PDB file of C-alpha atoms in Angstrom:
ATOM      1  CA  GLU A 304      97.938 101.795 -53.788  1.00 55.00           C
ATOM      2  CA  THR A 305      97.114 105.455 -53.171  1.00 68.00           C
ATOM      3  CA  GLY A 306      94.438 106.182 -50.610  1.00 90.00           C
ATOM      4  CA  VAL A 307      91.760 108.842 -50.683  1.00 95.00           C
ATOM      5  CA  THR A 308      93.162 112.354 -50.563  1.00 96.00           C
ATOM      6  CA  GLN A 309      91.386 115.619 -49.891  1.00 97.00           C
ATOM      7  CA  SER A 310      92.320 119.261 -50.247  1.00 97.00           C
ATOM      8  CA  PRO A 311      92.614 121.662 -48.637  1.00 97.00           C
ATOM      9  CA  THR A 312      93.144 120.396 -45.102  1.00 96.00           C
ATOM     10  CA  HIS A 313      91.690 123.466 -43.444  1.00 97.00           C
ATOM     11  CA  LEU A 314      89.676 126.373 -44.755  1.00 96.00           C
ATOM     12  CA  ILE A 315      88.204 129.511 -43.222  1.00 98.00           C
ATOM     13  CA  LYS A 316      85.409 131.304 -45.040  1.00 98.00           C
ATOM     14  CA  THR A 317      82.985 134.094 -44.293  1.00 98.00           C
ATOM     15  CA  ARG A 318      79.224 133.656 -44.192  1.00 98.00           C
ATOM     16  CA  GLY A 319      77.709 134.091 -47.652  1.00 98.00           C
ATOM     17  CA  GLN A 320      80.848 133.040 -49.511  1.00 98.00           C
ATOM     18  CA  GLN A 321      81.238 129.962 -51.705  1.00 98.00           C
ATOM     19  CA  VAL A 322      83.682 127.097 -51.214  1.00 98.00           C
ATOM     20  CA  THR A 323      85.005 124.202 -53.290  1.00 98.00           C
ATOM     21  CA  LEU A 324      86.476 121.105 -51.684  1.00 98.00           C
ATOM     22  CA  ARG A 325      88.352 118.462 -53.639  1.00 98.00           C
ATOM     23  CA  CYS A 326      88.752 114.713 -53.389  1.00 98.00           C
ATOM     24  CA  SER A 327      90.839 112.148 -55.229  1.00 96.00           C
ATOM     25  CA  SER A 328      89.474 108.652 -54.968  1.00 93.00           C
ATOM     26  CA  GLN A 329      91.489 105.565 -54.177  1.00 90.00           C
ATOM     27  CA  SER A 330      93.046 103.868 -57.174  1.00 87.00           C
ATOM     28  CA  GLY A 331      90.502 101.667 -58.949  1.00 86.00           C
ATOM     29  CA  HIS A 332      87.476 103.223 -57.245  1.00 90.00           C
ATOM     30  CA  ASN A 333      84.781 104.781 -59.433  1.00 91.00           C
ATOM     31  CA  THR A 334      82.317 105.977 -56.784  1.00 92.00           C
ATOM     32  CA  VAL A 335      82.721 108.933 -54.460  1.00 94.00           C
ATOM     33  CA  SER A 336      80.501 109.847 -51.521  1.00 94.00           C
ATOM     34  CA  TRP A 337      80.611 113.035 -49.471  1.00 97.00           C
ATOM     35  CA  TYR A 338      79.757 113.327 -45.781  1.00 97.00           C
ATOM     36  CA  GLN A 339      79.478 116.221 -43.345  1.00 98.00           C
ATOM     37  CA  GLN A 340      80.668 115.603 -39.790  1.00 96.00           C
ATOM     38  CA  ALA A 341      79.715 118.334 -37.344  1.00 95.00           C
ATOM     39  CA  LEU A 342      81.655 118.547 -34.099  1.00 92.00           C
ATOM     40  CA  GLY A 343      80.687 115.746 -31.724  1.00 88.00           C
ATOM     41  CA  GLN A 344      78.455 113.986 -34.240  1.00 92.00           C
ATOM     42  CA  GLY A 345      78.674 111.137 -36.702  1.00 94.00           C
ATOM     43  CA  PRO A 346      79.127 111.760 -40.422  1.00 96.00           C
ATOM     44  CA  GLN A 347      75.980 112.619 -42.401  1.00 96.00           C
ATOM     45  CA  PHE A 348      75.611 111.594 -46.034  1.00 95.00           C
ATOM     46  CA  ILE A 349      75.473 114.526 -48.454  1.00 96.00           C
ATOM     47  CA  PHE A 350      75.522 112.801 -51.852  1.00 95.00           C
ATOM     48  CA  GLN A 351      77.250 110.210 -53.995  1.00 93.00           C
ATOM     49  CA  TYR A 352      78.701 110.395 -57.496  1.00 94.00           C
ATOM     50  CA  TYR A 353      79.035 107.483 -59.897  1.00 91.00           C
ATOM     51  CA  ARG A 354      80.099 107.795 -63.522  1.00 89.00           C
ATOM     52  CA  GLU A 355      80.061 111.580 -63.240  1.00 92.00           C
ATOM     53  CA  GLU A 356      76.411 111.735 -62.147  1.00 93.00           C
ATOM     54  CA  GLU A 357      74.773 112.215 -58.779  1.00 92.00           C
ATOM     55  CA  ASN A 358      73.592 108.825 -57.547  1.00 88.00           C
ATOM     56  CA  GLY A 359      71.784 109.495 -54.301  1.00 89.00           C
ATOM     57  CA  ARG A 360      71.439 112.486 -52.021  1.00 92.00           C
ATOM     58  CA  GLY A 361      70.902 112.992 -48.322  1.00 91.00           C
ATOM     59  CA  ASN A 362      68.914 115.709 -46.597  1.00 92.00           C
ATOM     60  CA  PHE A 363      70.991 118.688 -47.747  1.00 96.00           C
ATOM     61  CA  PRO A 364      69.775 121.807 -49.597  1.00 97.00           C
ATOM     62  CA  PRO A 365      70.568 122.467 -53.268  1.00 97.00           C
ATOM     63  CA  ARG A 366      73.317 124.936 -52.352  1.00 98.00           C
ATOM     64  CA  PHE A 367      75.373 121.798 -51.737  1.00 98.00           C
ATOM     65  CA  SER A 368      76.401 120.531 -55.160  1.00 97.00           C
ATOM     66  CA  GLY A 369      79.097 118.385 -56.632  1.00 97.00           C
ATOM     67  CA  LEU A 370      80.949 117.140 -59.632  1.00 97.00           C
ATOM     68  CA  GLN A 371      82.784 114.002 -60.582  1.00 97.00           C
ATOM     69  CA  PHE A 372      85.438 114.003 -63.266  1.00 95.00           C
ATOM     70  CA  PRO A 373      86.430 111.276 -65.765  1.00 94.00           C
ATOM     71  CA  ASN A 374      89.342 110.271 -63.512  1.00 92.00           C
ATOM     72  CA  TYR A 375      86.757 109.744 -60.709  1.00 93.00           C
ATOM     73  CA  SER A 376      88.008 112.649 -58.615  1.00 95.00           C
ATOM     74  CA  SER A 377      85.266 114.844 -57.210  1.00 97.00           C
ATOM     75  CA  GLU A 378      84.427 118.310 -55.972  1.00 98.00           C
ATOM     76  CA  LEU A 379      81.963 119.459 -53.350  1.00 98.00           C
ATOM     77  CA  ASN A 380      80.686 123.010 -53.772  1.00 98.00           C
ATOM     78  CA  VAL A 381      78.783 124.904 -51.125  1.00 98.00           C
ATOM     79  CA  ASN A 382      77.188 128.246 -51.983  1.00 98.00           C
ATOM     80  CA  ALA A 383      75.929 130.948 -49.637  1.00 98.00           C
ATOM     81  CA  LEU A 384      77.828 129.555 -46.666  1.00 98.00           C
ATOM     82  CA  GLU A 385      76.095 129.573 -43.297  1.00 98.00           C
ATOM     83  CA  LEU A 386      77.644 129.335 -39.839  1.00 98.00           C
ATOM     84  CA  ASP A 387      76.156 125.839 -39.440  1.00 97.00           C
ATOM     85  CA  ASP A 388      78.159 124.663 -42.424  1.00 98.00           C
ATOM     86  CA  SER A 389      81.234 124.647 -40.194  1.00 98.00           C
ATOM     87  CA  ALA A 390      82.219 120.980 -40.057  1.00 98.00           C
ATOM     88  CA  LEU A 391      84.635 118.318 -41.210  1.00 97.00           C
ATOM     89  CA  TYR A 392      83.819 117.289 -44.771  1.00 98.00           C
ATOM     90  CA  LEU A 393      84.709 113.719 -45.564  1.00 97.00           C
ATOM     91  CA  CYS A 394      85.095 112.080 -48.920  1.00 97.00           C
ATOM     92  CA  ALA A 395      84.842 108.313 -49.298  1.00 94.00           C
ATOM     93  CA  SER A 396      85.481 106.178 -52.341  1.00 93.00           C
ATOM     94  CA  SER A 397      84.350 102.691 -53.239  1.00 89.00           C
ATOM     95  CA  SER A 398      84.480 100.330 -56.198  1.00 86.00           C
ATOM     96  CA  GLY A 399      80.820 100.606 -57.147  1.00 72.00           C
ATOM     97  CA  THR A 400      77.444 101.760 -55.938  1.00 67.00           C
ATOM     98  CA  GLY A 401      76.489  98.580 -54.123  1.00 66.00           C
ATOM     99  CA  PRO A 402      77.128  97.786 -50.493  1.00 64.00           C
ATOM    100  CA  TYR A 403      80.875  97.977 -50.888  1.00 73.00           C
ATOM    101  CA  GLU A 404      83.339  99.075 -48.268  1.00 83.00           C
ATOM    102  CA  GLN A 405      83.955 102.804 -48.374  1.00 88.00           C
ATOM    103  CA  TYR A 406      87.430 104.184 -47.815  1.00 91.00           C
ATOM    104  CA  PHE A 407      87.555 107.596 -46.192  1.00 94.00           C
ATOM    105  CA  GLY A 408      89.919 110.472 -46.704  1.00 96.00           C
ATOM    106  CA  PRO A 409      91.309 112.648 -43.907  1.00 95.00           C
ATOM    107  CA  GLY A 410      88.695 115.341 -44.438  1.00 96.00           C
ATOM    108  CA  THR A 411      88.639 119.094 -44.920  1.00 97.00           C
ATOM    109  CA  ARG A 412      87.923 121.191 -41.835  1.00 97.00           C
ATOM    110  CA  LEU A 413      85.727 124.133 -42.896  1.00 98.00           C
ATOM    111  CA  THR A 414      85.169 127.028 -40.523  1.00 98.00           C
ATOM    112  CA  VAL A 415      82.578 129.651 -41.428  1.00 98.00           C
ATOM    113  CA  THR A 416      82.797 132.939 -39.535  1.00 97.00           C
TER     114      THR A 416
ATOM    115  CA  ALA B 153      64.545 105.787 -43.675  1.00 80.00           C
ATOM    116  CA  GLN B 154      67.440 104.247 -41.817  1.00 85.00           C
ATOM    117  CA  SER B 155      68.834 105.409 -38.487  1.00 90.00           C
ATOM    118  CA  VAL B 156      71.467 104.299 -35.985  1.00 95.00           C
ATOM    119  CA  SER B 157      71.626 104.823 -32.253  1.00 96.00           C
ATOM    120  CA  GLN B 158      74.749 104.457 -30.131  1.00 96.00           C
ATOM    121  CA  HIS B 159      73.810 104.594 -26.486  1.00 88.00           C
ATOM    122  CA  ASN B 160      77.218 105.157 -24.934  1.00 88.00           C
ATOM    123  CA  HIS B 161      78.636 108.561 -25.780  1.00 93.00           C
ATOM    124  CA  HIS B 162      81.711 108.325 -23.597  1.00 96.00           C
ATOM    125  CA  VAL B 163      83.335 105.220 -22.142  1.00 97.00           C
ATOM    126  CA  ILE B 164      86.381 105.116 -19.890  1.00 97.00           C
ATOM    127  CA  LEU B 165      88.109 101.792 -19.254  1.00 97.00           C
ATOM    128  CA  SER B 166      91.348 100.583 -17.777  1.00 97.00           C
ATOM    129  CA  GLU B 167      93.721  98.497 -19.859  1.00 97.00           C
ATOM    130  CA  ALA B 168      92.780  94.799 -20.014  1.00 97.00           C
ATOM    131  CA  ALA B 169      89.123  95.536 -19.291  1.00 98.00           C
ATOM    132  CA  SER B 170      86.506  94.097 -21.627  1.00 98.00           C
ATOM    133  CA  LEU B 171      84.639  96.369 -23.998  1.00 97.00           C
ATOM    134  CA  GLU B 172      81.135  96.311 -25.372  1.00 97.00           C
ATOM    135  CA  LEU B 173      79.719  99.249 -27.310  1.00 97.00           C
ATOM    136  CA  GLY B 174      76.044  99.233 -28.149  1.00 97.00           C
ATOM    137  CA  CYS B 175      74.575  99.912 -31.572  1.00 97.00           C
ATOM    138  CA  ASN B 176      70.924  99.680 -32.580  1.00 97.00           C
ATOM    139  CA  TYR B 177      69.580 100.449 -36.011  1.00 95.00           C
ATOM    140  CA  SER B 178      66.217 101.108 -37.557  1.00 91.00           C
ATOM    141  CA  TYR B 179      65.448  99.978 -41.096  1.00 87.00           C
ATOM    142  CA  GLY B 180      62.585  97.999 -42.566  1.00 80.00           C
ATOM    143  CA  GLY B 181      64.605  95.561 -44.622  1.00 84.00           C
ATOM    144  CA  THR B 182      67.921  93.819 -45.141  1.00 86.00           C
ATOM    145  CA  VAL B 183      70.956  95.730 -43.972  1.00 89.00           C
ATOM    146  CA  ASN B 184      74.708  95.824 -44.148  1.00 92.00           C
ATOM    147  CA  LEU B 185      76.378  96.902 -40.923  1.00 94.00           C
ATOM    148  CA  PHE B 186      79.740  98.469 -40.204  1.00 95.00           C
ATOM    149  CA  TRP B 187      81.916  99.653 -37.380  1.00 97.00           C
ATOM    150  CA  TYR B 188      84.398 102.410 -38.157  1.00 96.00           C
ATOM    151  CA  VAL B 189      87.090 103.785 -35.858  1.00 96.00           C
ATOM    152  CA  GLN B 190      88.668 107.228 -35.817  1.00 94.00           C
ATOM    153  CA  TYR B 191      91.958 107.370 -33.914  1.00 94.00           C
ATOM    154  CA  PRO B 192      93.085 110.813 -32.731  1.00 91.00           C
ATOM    155  CA  GLY B 193      94.299 112.806 -35.709  1.00 87.00           C
ATOM    156  CA  GLN B 194      93.550 110.045 -38.190  1.00 90.00           C
ATOM    157  CA  HIS B 195      90.818 109.376 -40.714  1.00 90.00           C
ATOM    158  CA  LEU B 196      87.926 106.943 -40.399  1.00 93.00           C
ATOM    159  CA  GLN B 197      88.990 103.338 -40.809  1.00 93.00           C
ATOM    160  CA  LEU B 198      86.867 100.222 -41.165  1.00 93.00           C
ATOM    161  CA  LEU B 199      87.027  97.873 -38.170  1.00 95.00           C
ATOM    162  CA  LEU B 200      84.622  95.237 -39.408  1.00 95.00           C
ATOM    163  CA  LYS B 201      81.532  94.706 -41.528  1.00 94.00           C
ATOM    164  CA  TYR B 202      78.545  92.396 -41.769  1.00 94.00           C
ATOM    165  CA  PHE B 203      76.898  91.669 -45.096  1.00 91.00           C
ATOM    166  CA  SER B 204      75.443  88.181 -44.631  1.00 90.00           C
ATOM    167  CA  GLY B 205      76.206  84.750 -43.190  1.00 92.00           C
ATOM    168  CA  ASP B 206      77.691  84.172 -39.747  1.00 95.00           C
ATOM    169  CA  PRO B 207      76.275  86.905 -37.495  1.00 95.00           C
ATOM    170  CA  LEU B 208      79.465  86.958 -35.451  1.00 97.00           C
ATOM    171  CA  VAL B 209      82.063  88.861 -37.428  1.00 97.00           C
ATOM    172  CA  LYS B 210      85.667  89.399 -36.581  1.00 96.00           C
ATOM    173  CA  GLY B 211      87.582  92.494 -37.524  1.00 94.00           C
ATOM    174  CA  ILE B 212      91.002  93.973 -37.131  1.00 93.00           C
ATOM    175  CA  LYS B 213      92.875  94.443 -33.854  1.00 94.00           C
ATOM    176  CA  GLY B 214      90.893  91.784 -31.993  1.00 96.00           C
ATOM    177  CA  PHE B 215      87.496  93.421 -32.363  1.00 97.00           C
ATOM    178  CA  GLU B 216      84.321  91.479 -33.088  1.00 97.00           C
ATOM    179  CA  ALA B 217      80.646  92.289 -33.436  1.00 98.00           C
ATOM    180  CA  GLU B 218      77.466  90.274 -33.312  1.00 97.00           C
ATOM    181  CA  PHE B 219      74.444  90.950 -35.481  1.00 96.00           C
ATOM    182  CA  ILE B 220      71.228  90.104 -33.634  1.00 96.00           C
ATOM    183  CA  LYS B 221      68.461  90.592 -36.157  1.00 93.00           C
ATOM    184  CA  SER B 222      65.624  90.244 -33.649  1.00 93.00           C
ATOM    185  CA  LYS B 223      67.086  93.069 -31.573  1.00 95.00           C
ATOM    186  CA  PHE B 224      68.200  95.240 -34.509  1.00 95.00           C
ATOM    187  CA  SER B 225      71.580  95.348 -32.820  1.00 96.00           C
ATOM    188  CA  PHE B 226      75.216  95.141 -33.873  1.00 97.00           C
ATOM    189  CA  ASN B 227      77.276  95.528 -30.708  1.00 97.00           C
ATOM    190  CA  LEU B 228      81.051  95.825 -30.827  1.00 98.00           C
ATOM    191  CA  ARG B 229      83.184  93.817 -28.416  1.00 98.00           C
ATOM    192  CA  LYS B 230      86.797  93.331 -27.461  1.00 98.00           C
ATOM    193  CA  PRO B 231      87.864  91.005 -24.631  1.00 97.00           C
ATOM    194  CA  SER B 232      90.820  93.082 -23.454  1.00 97.00           C
ATOM    195  CA  VAL B 233      91.372  96.702 -24.480  1.00 98.00           C
ATOM    196  CA  GLN B 234      94.715  98.433 -24.846  1.00 97.00           C
ATOM    197  CA  TRP B 235      95.679 102.063 -24.426  1.00 96.00           C
ATOM    198  CA  SER B 236      96.042 102.226 -28.217  1.00 96.00           C
ATOM    199  CA  ASP B 237      92.313 101.524 -28.591  1.00 97.00           C
ATOM    200  CA  THR B 238      91.590 105.063 -27.403  1.00 97.00           C
ATOM    201  CA  ALA B 239      89.519 106.461 -30.257  1.00 97.00           C
ATOM    202  CA  GLU B 240      86.021 107.317 -31.403  1.00 97.00           C
ATOM    203  CA  TYR B 241      83.919 104.427 -32.677  1.00 98.00           C
ATOM    204  CA  PHE B 242      81.067 104.769 -35.152  1.00 97.00           C
ATOM    205  CA  CYS B 243      78.427 102.229 -36.042  1.00 97.00           C
ATOM    206  CA  ALA B 244      76.914 102.581 -39.528  1.00 95.00           C
ATOM    207  CA  VAL B 245      74.103 100.960 -41.473  1.00 93.00           C
ATOM    208  CA  ASN B 246      73.422 100.637 -45.175  1.00 89.00           C
ATOM    209  CA  GLY B 247      69.962  99.481 -46.118  1.00 82.00           C
ATOM    210  CA  HIS B 248      69.791  97.320 -49.209  1.00 76.00           C
ATOM    211  CA  ASN B 249      67.465  99.803 -50.889  1.00 73.00           C
ATOM    212  CA  ALA B 250      69.602 102.792 -49.948  1.00 71.00           C
ATOM    213  CA  GLY B 251      72.308 102.419 -52.556  1.00 70.00           C
ATOM    214  CA  ASN B 252      75.694 102.946 -51.016  1.00 71.00           C
ATOM    215  CA  MET B 253      74.515 105.538 -48.486  1.00 85.00           C
ATOM    216  CA  LEU B 254      75.867 104.978 -45.002  1.00 90.00           C
ATOM    217  CA  THR B 255      73.960 106.274 -42.005  1.00 93.00           C
ATOM    218  CA  PHE B 256      76.189 106.707 -38.960  1.00 96.00           C
ATOM    219  CA  GLY B 257      75.439 106.778 -35.292  1.00 96.00           C
ATOM    220  CA  GLY B 258      76.613 109.651 -33.149  1.00 96.00           C
ATOM    221  CA  GLY B 259      79.766 107.842 -32.099  1.00 97.00           C
ATOM    222  CA  THR B 260      81.224 106.579 -28.828  1.00 97.00           C
ATOM    223  CA  ARG B 261      84.381 108.145 -27.506  1.00 97.00           C
ATOM    224  CA  LEU B 262      86.495 105.504 -25.769  1.00 97.00           C
ATOM    225  CA  MET B 263      89.330 106.401 -23.450  1.00 97.00           C
ATOM    226  CA  VAL B 264      91.566 103.610 -22.186  1.00 97.00           C
ATOM    227  CA  LYS B 265      93.630 104.468 -19.128  1.00 96.00           C
ATOM    228  CA  PRO B 266      97.095 102.856 -18.980  1.00 89.00           C
TER     229      PRO B 266
END
């Protein structure tokens, strides 16, 4: 059974640029959620994708967007990067949109300078 | 809206000491509750979860947690910690009307001295 994988591991971008982060869900999981974890804080829910559609969103601006593909992998896109976007971005997969256990990937560390 | 509060930000214990980490949540309905652990350099892993039934739940590595509905609490306990328990611990809540969205607390960093 393959766990959740994320790429890249680390990324450095300049303010105003755009970034795309990628996530492959665990085998058999059709739901992907994205979280932002700022340094010293707990993860914050960005949004969730189920059957290629957004299925819930946290308190993040529209410049945070995503996609889910037919193989259930997902992308997180952030436009017009700001310094405060520097964080660890976590992807989690689960086997449905109910209260199922979420399995987390190792994260992508984004630094915005 | 749902929220989670973890009162202890940093805890330092000696090996064999008992552990209790506090977690209180706010949500006006039925909840599912989780404790996740993040070992140094590793990804978040589930320690234990409560969905329904017995409010005392047992997880991996000797951890347990008790759901006290009247206190909106879900404290994590371990009778005797080991050096390998050094990690950051996160409590999380999922309200039944919140889909699969998890709301995490700020985390508690535990250091166990050998």
